[in-house]
Short mmCIF file of C-alpha atoms in Angstrom, two decimals:
data_model
loop_
_atom_site.label_atom_id
_atom_site.label_comp_id
_atom_site.label_asym_id
_atom_site.label_seq_id
_atom_site.Cartn_x
_atom_site.Cartn_y
_atom_site.Cartn_z
CA UNK F 22 -19.91 -7.38 5.90
CA UNK F 23 -18.41 -10.39 7.63
CA UNK F 24 -14.75 -11.14 6.96
CA UNK F 25 -13.16 -14.49 7.78
CA UNK F 26 -9.42 -14.59 8.43
CA UNK F 27 -7.58 -17.31 6.52
CA UNK F 28 -4.27 -16.79 8.32
CA UNK F 29 -0.81 -15.92 7.10
CA UNK F 30 -0.23 -17.08 3.53
CA UNK F 31 3.32 -15.83 2.93
CA UNK F 32 6.36 -15.74 5.21
CA UNK F 33 9.37 -14.18 3.42
CA UNK F 34 11.86 -15.94 5.68
CA UNK F 35 10.92 -19.23 3.98
CA UNK F 36 12.04 -18.11 0.50
CA UNK F 37 15.10 -16.80 -1.32
CA UNK F 38 14.26 -13.31 -2.51
CA UNK F 39 16.01 -11.31 -5.28
CA UNK F 40 18.40 -8.40 -4.72
CA UNK F 41 19.73 -9.92 -1.49
CA UNK F 42 16.49 -9.12 0.32
CA UNK F 43 15.63 -10.78 3.60
CA UNK F 44 12.45 -10.64 5.65
CA UNK F 45 9.67 -8.12 5.00
CA UNK F 46 6.83 -8.59 2.52
CA UNK F 47 5.09 -5.24 2.85
CA UNK F 48 2.00 -3.89 1.13
CA UNK F 49 0.85 -6.97 -0.84
CA UNK F 50 -0.94 -6.01 -4.10
CA UNK F 51 -2.68 -8.53 -6.36
CA UNK F 52 -2.78 -9.01 -10.13
CA UNK F 53 -5.20 -11.79 -11.14
CA UNK F 54 -4.40 -14.12 -14.06
CA UNK F 55 -6.49 -16.92 -15.56
CA UNK F 56 -4.83 -19.68 -13.58
CA UNK F 57 -2.92 -17.95 -10.77
CA UNK F 58 -2.74 -14.77 -8.71
CA UNK F 59 0.47 -12.71 -8.62
CA UNK F 60 1.02 -10.73 -5.43
CA UNK F 61 3.61 -7.97 -5.49
CA UNK F 62 5.19 -6.78 -2.26
CA UNK F 63 8.01 -4.61 -1.00
CA UNK F 64 10.95 -6.30 0.67
CA UNK F 65 14.25 -5.05 2.05
CA UNK F 66 17.99 -5.36 1.58
CA UNK F 67 20.81 -3.69 3.47
CA UNK F 68 22.77 -1.00 1.63
CA UNK F 69 26.43 -2.02 2.08
CA UNK F 70 27.47 1.63 1.87
CA UNK F 71 25.75 2.60 5.13
CA UNK F 72 23.99 -0.51 6.49
CA UNK F 73 20.56 1.10 5.97
CA UNK F 74 17.56 -0.48 4.29
CA UNK F 75 16.71 -0.33 0.60
CA UNK F 76 13.17 -1.34 -0.47
CA UNK F 77 12.76 -3.56 -3.54
CA UNK F 78 9.68 -4.96 -5.28
CA UNK F 79 9.28 -8.73 -5.55
CA UNK F 80 6.31 -11.00 -6.20
CA UNK F 81 4.89 -14.41 -5.33
CA UNK F 82 2.54 -16.36 -7.60
CA UNK F 83 -0.27 -18.22 -5.83
CA UNK F 84 -2.75 -20.87 -6.89
CA UNK F 85 -6.20 -19.45 -7.59
CA UNK F 86 -7.41 -20.53 -4.13
CA UNK F 87 -4.50 -18.51 -2.65
CA UNK F 88 -3.43 -21.50 -0.57
CA UNK F 89 -0.20 -22.48 -2.32
CA UNK F 90 2.85 -20.50 -3.48
CA UNK F 91 3.85 -21.77 -6.92
CA UNK F 92 6.62 -19.28 -7.72
CA UNK F 93 8.64 -16.47 -6.17
CA UNK F 94 10.38 -13.90 -8.35
CA UNK F 95 14.08 -14.63 -8.88
CA UNK F 96 14.93 -11.42 -10.73
CA UNK F 97 14.73 -7.64 -10.34
CA UNK F 98 11.13 -6.63 -10.98
CA UNK F 99 11.96 -2.91 -11.21
CA UNK F 100 15.36 -1.36 -10.42
CA UNK F 101 15.66 1.49 -7.95
CA UNK F 102 16.04 5.04 -9.20
CA UNK F 103 19.37 6.63 -10.01
CA UNK F 104 21.40 9.05 -7.93
CA UNK F 105 19.21 11.88 -6.68
CA UNK F 106 15.93 10.42 -8.01
CA UNK F 107 12.78 10.33 -5.93
CA UNK F 108 12.99 6.52 -5.69
CA UNK F 109 16.74 6.24 -5.14
CA UNK F 110 16.42 4.34 -1.85
CA UNK F 111 13.33 2.28 -2.38
CA UNK F 112 9.89 1.54 -3.77
CA UNK F 113 7.16 0.85 -1.23
CA UNK F 114 4.48 0.11 -2.30
CA UNK F 115 3.71 -0.56 -5.99
CA UNK F 116 0.06 -0.69 -7.09
CA UNK F 117 -0.55 -2.69 -10.29
CA UNK F 118 -3.47 -2.79 -12.73
CA UNK F 119 -4.16 -3.84 -16.30
CA UNK F 120 -4.94 -1.22 -18.91
CA UNK F 121 -5.19 -1.98 -22.62
CA UNK F 122 -2.37 -4.43 -23.39
CA UNK F 123 -0.06 -3.34 -20.58
CA UNK F 124 0.30 -3.66 -16.83
CA UNK F 125 0.67 -0.29 -15.12
CA UNK F 126 2.68 0.00 -11.93
CA UNK F 127 2.18 3.08 -9.75
CA UNK F 128 5.22 3.20 -7.49
CA UNK F 129 5.71 4.99 -4.22
CA UNK F 130 9.37 5.93 -4.39
CA UNK F 131 11.26 7.16 -1.35
CA UNK F 132 14.57 8.81 -0.70
CA UNK F 133 16.38 9.76 2.49
CA UNK F 134 16.61 13.31 3.77
CA UNK F 135 18.68 15.04 6.45
CA UNK F 136 16.33 17.05 8.67
CA UNK F 137 13.60 14.39 8.44
CA UNK F 138 13.93 10.71 7.63
CA UNK F 139 12.28 10.43 4.23
CA UNK F 140 10.46 12.01 1.30
CA UNK F 141 8.10 10.22 -1.11
CA UNK F 142 6.44 10.70 -4.50
CA UNK F 143 4.40 8.57 -6.91
CA UNK F 144 5.91 7.29 -10.15
CA UNK F 145 4.62 5.29 -13.11
CA UNK F 146 6.19 2.20 -14.68
CA UNK F 147 4.96 -0.06 -17.50
CA UNK F 148 5.23 -3.79 -18.07
CA UNK F 149 5.03 -5.36 -21.53
CA UNK F 150 5.71 -8.92 -20.33
CA UNK F 151 2.69 -9.58 -18.16
CA UNK F 152 4.09 -8.02 -15.02
CA UNK F 153 7.40 -9.90 -14.83
CA UNK F 154 9.42 -6.68 -15.18
CA UNK F 155 8.63 -2.95 -15.27
CA UNK F 156 10.27 0.04 -16.93
CA UNK F 157 9.81 3.61 -15.73
CA UNK F 158 8.06 6.14 -17.93
CA UNK F 159 10.76 8.55 -16.78
CA UNK F 160 13.05 9.35 -13.86
CA UNK F 161 10.57 11.72 -12.23
CA UNK F 162 7.21 11.25 -10.50
CA UNK F 163 3.70 11.70 -11.90
CA UNK F 164 2.33 12.94 -8.55
CA UNK F 165 4.41 14.75 -5.97
CA UNK F 166 4.41 17.53 -3.38
CA UNK F 167 2.87 20.87 -4.28
CA UNK F 168 1.94 24.23 -2.84
CA UNK F 169 -0.87 22.91 -0.62
CA UNK F 170 0.51 19.40 -0.17
CA UNK F 171 4.19 20.06 0.63
CA UNK F 172 5.12 16.72 2.20
CA UNK F 173 5.13 13.02 1.48
CA UNK F 174 2.84 12.26 -1.46
CA UNK F 175 2.60 8.49 -1.86
CA UNK F 176 0.66 5.20 -1.51
CA UNK F 177 -1.24 5.68 -4.78
CA UNK F 178 -4.07 3.24 -5.55
CA UNK F 179 -5.46 3.60 -9.08
CA UNK F 180 -8.72 2.38 -10.57
CA UNK F 181 -10.30 3.17 -13.94
CA UNK F 182 -14.03 3.90 -13.60
CA UNK F 183 -16.10 5.00 -16.62
CA UNK F 184 -12.91 5.71 -18.59
CA UNK F 185 -11.57 8.03 -15.87
CA UNK F 186 -8.46 7.21 -13.86
CA UNK F 187 -9.05 7.70 -10.14
CA UNK F 188 -6.18 7.74 -7.68
CA UNK F 189 -6.48 7.63 -3.91
CA UNK F 190 -3.22 8.54 -2.25
CA UNK F 191 -1.76 9.99 0.93
CA UNK F 192 -0.30 13.43 1.52
CA UNK F 193 1.66 14.61 4.55
CA UNK F 194 0.29 17.40 6.71
CA UNK F 195 3.31 18.01 8.95
CA UNK F 196 6.46 16.72 10.62
CA UNK F 197 6.62 17.04 14.40
CA UNK F 198 8.80 15.98 17.34
CA UNK F 199 6.48 14.62 20.02
CA UNK F 200 9.13 14.50 22.76
CA UNK F 201 12.20 16.62 23.54
CA UNK F 202 15.10 15.42 21.45
CA UNK F 203 13.02 12.86 19.56
CA UNK F 204 13.30 12.46 15.80
CA UNK F 205 10.39 14.07 13.90
CA UNK F 206 7.41 11.86 13.00
CA UNK F 207 5.04 12.53 10.11
CA UNK F 208 1.26 12.73 9.82
CA UNK F 209 -0.55 11.99 6.57
CA UNK F 210 -4.14 11.88 5.28
CA UNK F 211 -5.92 10.35 2.28
CA UNK F 212 -6.63 12.45 -0.82
CA UNK F 213 -8.03 11.95 -4.33
CA UNK F 214 -6.96 12.80 -7.89
CA UNK F 215 -8.32 12.12 -11.38
CA UNK F 216 -6.75 11.78 -14.83
CA UNK F 217 -7.76 11.11 -18.43
CA UNK F 218 -4.52 9.31 -19.33
CA UNK F 219 -3.07 7.99 -16.05
CA UNK F 220 -0.09 10.33 -16.35
CA UNK F 221 -1.37 13.89 -15.88
CA UNK F 222 -3.32 14.20 -12.63
CA UNK F 223 -5.61 16.80 -11.08
CA UNK F 224 -5.59 16.77 -7.29
CA UNK F 225 -8.29 18.16 -5.05
CA UNK F 226 -5.43 19.60 -3.09
CA UNK F 227 -5.29 19.25 0.68
CA UNK F 228 -8.84 17.89 0.87
CA UNK F 229 -8.99 15.19 3.53
CA UNK F 230 -11.62 12.80 2.26
CA UNK F 231 -11.64 10.44 5.27
CA UNK F 232 -12.68 11.72 8.71
CA UNK F 233 -10.26 11.24 11.61
CA UNK F 234 -11.06 8.79 14.37
CA UNK F 235 -8.04 9.44 16.57
CA UNK F 236 -7.95 13.21 16.16
CA UNK F 237 -5.64 15.52 14.25
CA UNK F 238 -2.60 13.32 14.91
CA UNK F 239 -4.12 10.31 13.14
CA UNK F 240 -2.09 9.04 10.19
CA UNK F 241 -3.97 7.26 7.40
CA UNK F 242 -2.15 5.07 4.87
CA UNK F 243 -2.50 2.80 1.84
CA UNK F 244 -6.09 3.23 0.59
CA UNK F 245 -7.60 0.47 -1.57
CA UNK F 246 -11.06 0.71 -3.18
CA UNK F 247 -13.43 -2.05 -4.29
CA UNK F 248 -17.05 -2.15 -5.42
CA UNK F 249 -19.20 -4.18 -3.03
CA UNK F 250 -22.99 -4.33 -3.00
CA UNK F 251 -23.50 -1.35 -5.29
CA UNK F 252 -21.24 1.01 -3.31
CA UNK F 253 -17.56 1.89 -3.32
CA UNK F 254 -15.70 0.65 -0.26
CA UNK F 255 -12.30 1.93 0.84
CA UNK F 256 -10.01 0.07 3.20
CA UNK F 257 -6.92 1.70 4.68
CA UNK F 258 -4.81 1.58 7.82
CA UNK F 259 -4.54 4.23 10.50
CA UNK F 260 -2.48 4.90 13.61
CA UNK F 261 -1.32 7.58 15.97
CA UNK F 262 1.55 9.64 14.61
CA UNK F 263 3.61 9.09 17.76
CA UNK F 264 4.76 6.13 19.87
CA UNK F 265 3.43 3.68 17.27
CA UNK F 266 6.45 1.48 16.66
CA UNK F 267 6.55 -0.34 20.01
CA UNK F 268 3.19 0.56 21.58
CA UNK F 269 0.39 -1.70 20.26
CA UNK F 270 -2.25 0.77 21.45
CA UNK F 271 -0.96 3.35 18.95
CA UNK F 272 -0.09 0.92 16.14
CA UNK F 273 -1.79 0.47 12.77
CA UNK F 274 -5.34 -0.86 12.53
CA UNK F 275 -7.46 -1.34 9.42
CA UNK F 276 -10.17 1.23 8.78
CA UNK F 277 -13.05 1.40 6.33
CA UNK F 278 -15.24 3.98 4.58
CA UNK F 279 -17.90 3.79 1.88
CA UNK F 280 -19.22 6.08 -0.85
CA UNK F 281 -21.85 6.10 -3.58
CA UNK F 282 -20.34 8.96 -5.63
CA UNK F 283 -16.54 8.64 -5.15
CA UNK F 284 -16.54 12.13 -3.65
CA UNK F 285 -18.14 11.86 -0.22
CA UNK F 286 -17.02 9.09 2.12
CA UNK F 287 -18.66 7.83 5.29
CA UNK F 288 -16.26 6.25 7.75
CA UNK F 289 -17.33 2.98 9.37
CA UNK F 290 -14.57 1.00 11.06
CA UNK F 291 -16.99 -1.71 12.23
CA UNK F 292 -15.74 -3.72 9.24
CA UNK F 293 -13.49 -5.60 8.65
CA UNK F 294 -12.49 -5.79 12.37
CA UNK F 295 -9.47 -7.96 11.67
CA UNK F 296 -8.27 -8.15 15.24
CA UNK F 297 -4.94 -9.84 15.78
CA UNK F 298 -4.50 -13.28 17.28
CA UNK F 299 -2.64 -13.07 20.64
CA UNK F 300 0.93 -14.28 20.30
CA UNK F 301 0.65 -14.65 16.54
CA UNK F 302 2.15 -12.78 13.56
CA UNK F 303 -0.57 -10.09 13.59
CA UNK F 304 -1.13 -9.78 17.33
CA UNK F 305 -0.01 -6.16 17.73
CA UNK F 306 -0.60 -4.60 14.32
CA UNK F 307 -2.75 -4.96 11.20
CA UNK F 308 -1.72 -2.74 8.32
CA UNK F 309 -1.33 -2.15 4.56
CA UNK F 310 -4.60 -3.67 3.29
CA UNK F 311 -5.36 -4.50 -0.33
CA UNK F 312 -8.79 -5.66 -1.54
CA UNK F 313 -9.35 -7.52 -4.81
CA UNK F 314 -11.78 -9.93 -6.47
CA UNK F 315 -10.98 -13.38 -7.83
CA UNK F 316 -13.18 -16.33 -8.79
CA UNK F 317 -16.26 -14.56 -7.44
CA UNK F 318 -14.68 -13.96 -4.02
CA UNK F 319 -13.52 -10.69 -2.50
CA UNK F 320 -10.24 -11.01 -0.62
CA UNK F 321 -8.32 -8.68 1.68
CA UNK F 322 -4.55 -8.97 1.94
CA UNK F 323 -2.83 -7.34 4.90
CA UNK F 324 0.38 -7.19 6.93
CA UNK F 325 0.87 -7.83 10.62
CA UNK F 326 3.46 -7.03 13.28
CA UNK F 327 6.53 -4.91 12.58
CA UNK F 328 5.05 -3.39 9.42
CA UNK F 329 5.07 -6.65 7.46
CA UNK F 330 8.40 -8.05 8.59
CA UNK F 331 6.86 -11.50 8.98
CA UNK F 332 4.82 -11.59 5.78
CA UNK F 333 1.18 -11.12 4.87
CA UNK F 334 -2.14 -12.76 5.55
CA UNK F 335 -5.54 -13.04 3.94
CA UNK F 336 -9.22 -12.63 4.77
CA UNK F 337 -12.26 -13.40 2.63
CA UNK F 338 -15.61 -11.64 2.54
CA UNK F 339 -18.46 -13.95 3.46
CA UNK F 340 -21.45 -12.87 1.41
#
């Protein structure tokens, strides 16, 4: 597979975003309409109570060739959770898909903790207005930590195949301080769950379906799955669990695996090889991929430096 980079297509600093958000357009996720493509992303606002970030969902509508922004959301797409809820402090990311006459939104909600920085779970929200706004099915998550997956369940990507809901998600394996006095960092791997209704899920608990490339301390995030050439192809991002924020050698890169049965995955990072352009927005990091099909083309959205602070870019598969 040969992928051609089309450059950055959205810079959040050029637009007025809802909820007082500035910068950041993380984890772009596409919903294709007849005459435009809506791309949801997670952006950030400062909490005036403590000057810490809150993550909100916004969207940008693009022309079908994904060259021009024709609209940016000017309203709250989905409010954050209430006091004590799993998504009290943010939603990042939100995966969207059509099912029957609704748009489903699988949210990764996060909340702050004391001994470690964050906890996450996966929630479900529904849209009855074509994806303009979403309402939660309830205040709790549909997939969360459990006996064998005790940390950080999140990043759900859902696809309906032969009337079965499949979810690829991440689960934490541990928290660890890698230097004396340093704050703990987390490690997470990709797992799989199935459902008949999209609400009640069965996890193959603690099964790591993607082999490590960097060793046990490799963190894998944000899986996305697309059918290409008769096989299922998963794209995700991976990094070291330590010294990844300022060290480009340990930062996120985009990985790939393929499967013919949705159970067994063969890792092959030789594609898409979206290496950054020196001195540009994605020079040090490529992360949070999302693959989708539109107008007969297969596209890959992704973020660059600083975890998407400067927007997202696009690549297209050359058949």
